[in-house]
Short mmCIF file of C-alpha atoms and ligand atoms in Angstrom, two decimals:
data_model
loop_
_atom_site.label_atom_id
_atom_site.label_comp_id
_atom_site.label_asym_id
_atom_site.label_seq_id
_atom_site.Cartn_x
_atom_site.Cartn_y
_atom_site.Cartn_z
CA MET A 1 -23.71 45.72 8.57
CA ARG A 2 -20.36 45.23 9.80
CA LYS A 3 -20.51 44.61 13.40
CA PRO A 4 -17.51 47.15 15.58
CA MET A 5 -14.38 44.70 17.37
CA ALA A 6 -11.71 45.30 20.34
CA VAL A 7 -10.07 42.33 19.86
CA ALA A 8 -7.56 41.78 24.06
CA ASN A 9 -3.94 39.42 22.20
CA TRP A 10 -2.17 38.81 25.64
CA LYS A 11 0.70 37.09 23.75
CA MET A 12 2.86 35.56 26.03
CA ASN A 13 1.06 36.89 29.44
CA LYS A 14 -0.54 35.68 32.93
CA ASN A 15 -0.86 33.12 34.32
CA GLY A 16 -3.88 31.15 35.97
CA GLU A 17 -5.08 33.16 38.43
CA GLU A 18 -4.33 36.47 36.42
CA THR A 19 -7.01 35.55 34.78
CA ARG A 20 -9.64 35.02 36.63
CA GLN A 21 -8.49 38.44 38.30
CA PHE A 22 -9.35 39.51 34.00
CA LEU A 23 -12.54 37.98 34.46
CA ARG A 24 -14.17 38.86 37.40
CA ASP A 25 -13.20 42.44 36.81
CA TYR A 26 -13.72 42.42 32.94
CA MET A 27 -17.76 41.19 33.36
CA ALA A 28 -18.18 43.44 36.45
CA GLN A 29 -16.94 46.94 34.37
CA ALA A 30 -18.58 45.02 30.76
CA SER A 31 -22.11 45.25 30.88
CA GLY A 32 -23.51 47.43 28.47
CA ILE A 33 -21.06 47.44 25.47
CA THR A 34 -23.86 45.95 23.35
CA GLY A 35 -21.93 47.91 20.41
CA ALA A 36 -18.96 45.47 19.92
CA GLU A 37 -18.36 43.05 19.72
CA ALA A 38 -15.17 42.08 22.53
CA VAL A 39 -12.72 38.63 21.93
CA ILE A 40 -10.48 37.82 23.67
CA CYS A 41 -7.05 36.18 23.19
CA PRO A 42 -5.22 34.47 25.62
CA PRO A 43 -1.74 32.65 25.03
CA PHE A 44 -3.01 28.31 24.84
CA THR A 45 -3.03 26.99 28.33
CA LEU A 46 -6.07 29.59 29.41
CA LEU A 47 -8.65 28.82 26.62
CA ALA A 48 -9.99 26.34 29.03
CA THR A 49 -10.01 28.44 31.99
CA VAL A 50 -11.84 31.41 30.07
CA GLN A 51 -14.22 28.60 28.95
CA GLN A 52 -14.33 27.73 31.86
CA GLU A 53 -15.16 31.10 34.07
CA ILE A 54 -17.01 32.63 30.52
CA GLY A 55 -19.59 29.78 29.91
CA SER A 56 -21.17 32.19 26.57
CA PRO A 57 -19.28 33.37 23.73
CA ALA A 58 -21.42 36.42 23.69
CA ALA A 59 -20.73 37.85 26.86
CA LEU A 60 -16.70 38.37 26.20
CA ALA A 61 -16.17 35.93 22.98
CA ARG A 62 -12.42 33.76 21.96
CA GLY A 63 -9.87 33.70 20.07
CA ALA A 64 -5.98 31.98 19.45
CA GLN A 65 -3.27 33.91 18.84
CA ASN A 66 -1.64 30.86 16.45
CA CYS A 67 -2.75 27.28 14.77
CA PHE A 68 -1.28 24.91 13.37
CA TRP A 69 -1.85 23.56 9.19
CA GLU A 70 -3.05 19.97 10.03
CA ASP A 71 -6.70 18.77 12.17
CA LYS A 72 -3.99 16.13 14.47
CA GLY A 73 -0.41 13.73 13.32
CA ALA A 74 2.36 13.66 13.81
CA TYR A 75 3.28 17.82 14.93
CA THR A 76 4.81 17.61 17.66
CA GLY A 77 4.17 21.45 20.08
CA GLU A 78 2.03 22.51 17.56
CA ILE A 79 -2.85 22.60 18.19
CA SER A 80 -5.26 23.09 15.40
CA ALA A 81 -8.69 23.86 14.95
CA PRO A 82 -10.25 21.44 15.76
CA MET A 83 -8.71 21.87 19.08
CA LEU A 84 -9.63 25.48 19.11
CA LYS A 85 -12.87 24.63 18.16
CA GLU A 86 -13.08 22.26 20.71
CA LEU A 87 -12.33 25.14 23.84
CA GLY A 88 -14.39 27.77 23.52
CA CYS A 89 -13.15 29.65 20.68
CA SER A 90 -14.79 31.34 17.75
CA TYR A 91 -11.46 33.34 16.00
CA VAL A 92 -7.44 32.72 16.00
CA ILE A 93 -5.23 35.56 15.30
CA ILE A 94 -2.97 33.52 11.67
CA GLY A 95 -0.02 35.95 10.56
CA HIS A 96 0.84 38.55 13.70
CA SER A 97 4.09 39.51 12.64
CA GLU A 98 5.51 38.40 15.47
CA ARG A 99 5.02 34.79 14.68
CA ARG A 100 6.38 36.61 11.05
CA LEU A 101 9.22 38.17 11.47
CA ILE A 102 10.66 36.33 15.25
CA MET A 103 9.74 32.81 14.97
CA GLY A 104 9.40 32.45 11.01
CA GLU A 105 6.57 32.48 8.84
CA ASN A 106 6.10 33.19 5.29
CA ASP A 107 3.33 33.93 3.01
CA GLU A 108 2.00 30.16 2.40
CA GLN A 109 2.16 29.10 5.40
CA ILE A 110 -0.09 32.09 6.59
CA ASN A 111 -2.23 30.77 3.51
CA ARG A 112 -2.27 26.66 5.13
CA LYS A 113 -3.10 28.48 7.78
CA LEU A 114 -5.82 30.46 6.99
CA LYS A 115 -7.24 27.88 5.10
CA ALA A 116 -7.56 25.06 7.76
CA VAL A 117 -9.00 27.38 10.12
CA LEU A 118 -11.76 28.33 7.60
CA GLN A 119 -12.16 24.55 6.87
CA CYS A 120 -13.12 24.05 10.84
CA GLY A 121 -15.60 27.32 10.22
CA LEU A 122 -13.51 29.46 13.00
CA VAL A 123 -13.71 33.37 11.83
CA PRO A 124 -9.44 33.85 10.76
CA ILE A 125 -8.38 37.73 12.26
CA LEU A 126 -5.45 37.47 9.54
CA CYS A 127 -2.89 40.04 10.49
CA VAL A 128 -0.72 42.29 8.36
CA GLY A 129 1.77 45.85 7.55
CA GLU A 130 4.29 47.13 7.45
CA THR A 131 7.83 48.07 9.15
CA LEU A 132 9.33 51.28 9.42
CA GLN A 133 11.14 50.78 6.29
CA GLN A 134 8.95 50.16 4.11
CA ARG A 135 6.94 52.79 5.03
CA GLU A 136 9.96 54.87 5.20
CA ASN A 137 10.50 54.15 1.24
CA LYS A 138 7.09 54.30 0.41
CA ALA A 139 6.11 50.49 -0.39
CA ALA A 140 3.58 49.62 2.70
CA LEU A 141 1.01 50.29 -0.36
CA THR A 142 2.75 46.91 -2.04
CA VAL A 143 3.83 45.59 1.00
CA VAL A 144 0.58 44.84 2.32
CA LYS A 145 -1.24 44.17 -1.38
CA ASN A 146 1.43 41.59 -1.20
CA GLN A 147 1.04 40.07 1.83
CA LEU A 148 -2.97 40.05 0.57
CA ASP A 149 -2.52 38.49 -2.74
CA LYS A 150 -0.11 35.59 -1.24
CA ASN A 151 -1.93 35.21 2.19
CA LEU A 152 -5.78 34.87 0.57
CA GLN A 153 -4.92 32.99 -2.50
CA GLY A 154 -7.31 30.30 -3.19
CA LEU A 155 -9.16 30.65 -0.44
CA HIS A 156 -12.97 30.08 -0.67
CA VAL A 157 -14.76 32.96 1.98
CA GLN A 158 -18.07 33.56 2.97
CA PRO A 159 -18.93 37.62 3.09
CA GLY A 160 -18.08 37.50 7.72
CA GLN A 161 -15.57 34.45 7.61
CA LEU A 162 -12.67 36.79 6.97
CA VAL A 163 -11.98 39.53 9.86
CA ILE A 164 -8.11 42.15 9.49
CA ALA A 165 -6.12 43.55 10.79
CA TYR A 166 -4.34 45.85 9.95
CA GLU A 167 -0.99 46.13 12.43
CA PRO A 168 2.32 48.58 11.06
CA VAL A 169 5.14 46.51 12.50
CA TRP A 170 6.71 49.91 13.53
CA ALA A 171 3.04 51.10 15.96
CA ILE A 172 3.11 47.97 17.75
CA GLY A 173 4.17 48.04 21.35
CA THR A 174 6.01 51.18 20.38
CA GLY A 175 3.43 53.64 21.44
CA VAL A 176 3.67 55.16 18.55
CA ASN A 177 0.78 54.22 16.37
CA ALA A 178 -0.57 55.79 12.54
CA SER A 179 -2.43 58.57 12.59
CA SER A 180 -6.12 58.11 11.48
CA ASP A 181 -6.07 58.86 8.99
CA ASP A 182 -2.71 56.53 7.24
CA ALA A 183 -4.94 54.14 8.73
CA GLN A 184 -7.72 54.88 7.31
CA GLU A 185 -5.64 55.33 4.02
CA MET A 186 -3.88 51.43 4.78
CA ILE A 187 -7.30 49.99 5.41
CA ALA A 188 -8.91 52.00 2.98
CA CYS A 189 -7.06 50.34 0.34
CA ILE A 190 -7.32 46.58 1.88
CA ARG A 191 -10.43 46.59 1.85
CA SER A 192 -10.20 47.73 -2.25
CA ARG A 193 -8.35 45.42 -3.09
CA LEU A 194 -11.12 42.70 -1.27
CA ARG A 195 -12.99 43.88 -3.89
CA GLU A 196 -10.83 42.38 -6.84
CA LEU A 197 -9.75 39.92 -4.87
CA PHE A 198 -13.70 38.16 -4.29
CA ASN A 199 -15.83 40.51 -4.32
CA ASP A 200 -18.12 44.07 -3.45
CA GLU A 201 -19.98 41.90 -0.97
CA LEU A 202 -17.38 39.77 0.61
CA ALA A 203 -14.90 43.24 1.02
CA SER A 204 -17.71 45.07 2.41
CA ALA A 205 -19.01 42.56 4.74
CA THR A 206 -15.41 41.92 5.64
CA ARG A 207 -14.27 43.53 9.32
CA ILE A 208 -10.63 46.08 9.18
CA LEU A 209 -9.17 46.65 12.07
CA TYR A 210 -6.47 48.82 12.91
CA GLY A 211 -3.70 47.19 15.37
CA GLY A 212 -0.65 49.28 17.04
CA SER A 213 -0.37 50.91 20.15
CA VAL A 214 -3.64 51.58 20.17
CA ARG A 215 -4.66 52.96 24.40
CA GLU A 216 -7.78 55.40 25.23
CA ASP A 217 -6.15 58.15 24.43
CA ASN A 218 -6.16 57.13 20.44
CA ALA A 219 -8.61 55.22 20.57
CA ALA A 220 -11.47 57.82 19.54
CA ASP A 221 -9.93 58.98 16.18
CA LEU A 222 -9.11 55.80 15.09
CA MET A 223 -12.35 55.15 14.95
CA ALA A 224 -14.43 57.97 13.54
CA LYS A 225 -12.77 56.19 10.61
CA PRO A 226 -15.24 55.73 8.17
CA ASP A 227 -13.51 52.17 7.35
CA ILE A 228 -11.59 51.00 10.50
CA ASP A 229 -13.71 49.00 12.25
CA GLY A 230 -12.70 48.39 15.32
CA ALA A 231 -8.64 47.53 16.73
CA LEU A 232 -6.73 44.67 18.22
CA ILE A 233 -5.20 45.76 21.13
CA GLY A 234 -2.06 44.23 22.75
CA GLY A 235 -0.78 46.12 26.14
CA ALA A 236 -4.01 48.08 26.96
CA SER A 237 -5.70 44.83 26.80
CA LEU A 238 -3.80 43.51 29.99
CA GLU A 239 -5.52 45.42 32.17
CA ALA A 240 -9.22 44.04 31.78
CA ASP A 241 -10.71 48.71 33.40
CA SER A 242 -8.77 49.92 30.19
CA PHE A 243 -9.38 47.08 27.24
CA VAL A 244 -12.99 47.99 28.55
CA ARG A 245 -12.54 51.57 28.12
CA ILE A 246 -10.99 50.92 24.38
CA ALA A 247 -14.48 49.01 24.01
CA ARG A 248 -16.54 50.59 25.03
CA ILE A 249 -15.08 53.77 23.03
CA ILE A 250 -14.94 51.03 20.14
CA ALA A 251 -19.05 50.22 20.33
CA HIS A 252 -19.72 53.94 20.13
CA GLY A 253 -16.74 55.04 17.29
C1 PEP B 301 -0.45 43.45 18.76
O1 PEP B 301 -0.17 42.63 19.13
O2 PEP B 301 -1.82 42.92 17.82
C2 PEP B 301 -0.89 44.33 19.03
C3 PEP B 301 -1.65 45.41 18.52
O3 PEP B 301 0.38 45.29 19.93
P1 PEP B 301 0.73 46.77 20.82
O4 PEP B 301 -1.23 46.71 20.61
O5 PEP B 301 0.80 46.55 22.32
O6 PEP B 301 0.60 47.58 20.12
#
């Protein structure tokens, strides 16, 4: 059974007081959401605040938005997977399109990061997805398959240790989401590629999320699809009320 997930990606937003307020509001409203795993991925600087305010990861699991592939050393400005583990993280987002496109992260670097995260016992949330031009050129399936092949190359991963987020670049932060049929089609292809690259057990156990302008008014339609196991939520995760409402939809989807 794949437990659905609601993952909040705060990107580079919020300060300490805003985070404490979010957590108070979240905890006041979120009781009873047992059918989904809620995960919050704040900026690195706020992970300790979240750890102090919410002791138990069961109440709200933590993730980071990125990490480096080495454990320690002369890598100025970088943060390693063991450092994130110490701060109570269970998950690390790897290969978000903003990192691929703005910071120029390539597939080989993403592959090294995935290996480091798994080695440390954390669960990577690997983001894949095509640009608008690639979709218009009917290359979306090929692009995503290539990302999977390169990013997952040589990985030793057990069932349940990997999460994938299909995030079409043109849907992120634009207010335009993929249709539930298109998202289901791509996510089913991702699952079948996992079957080919690994095995049936891993493919069946891997949670595959949709991300890209998920809101309260489109979440139910997306979650009704058999292969969509939850959502990676950017803008709509910044307010506790809206994140909780989406998490409830995902829990009951
Ligand atoms: C994201 O940041 O991964 C994302 C999907 O953002 P948004 O929900 O704002 O489109």
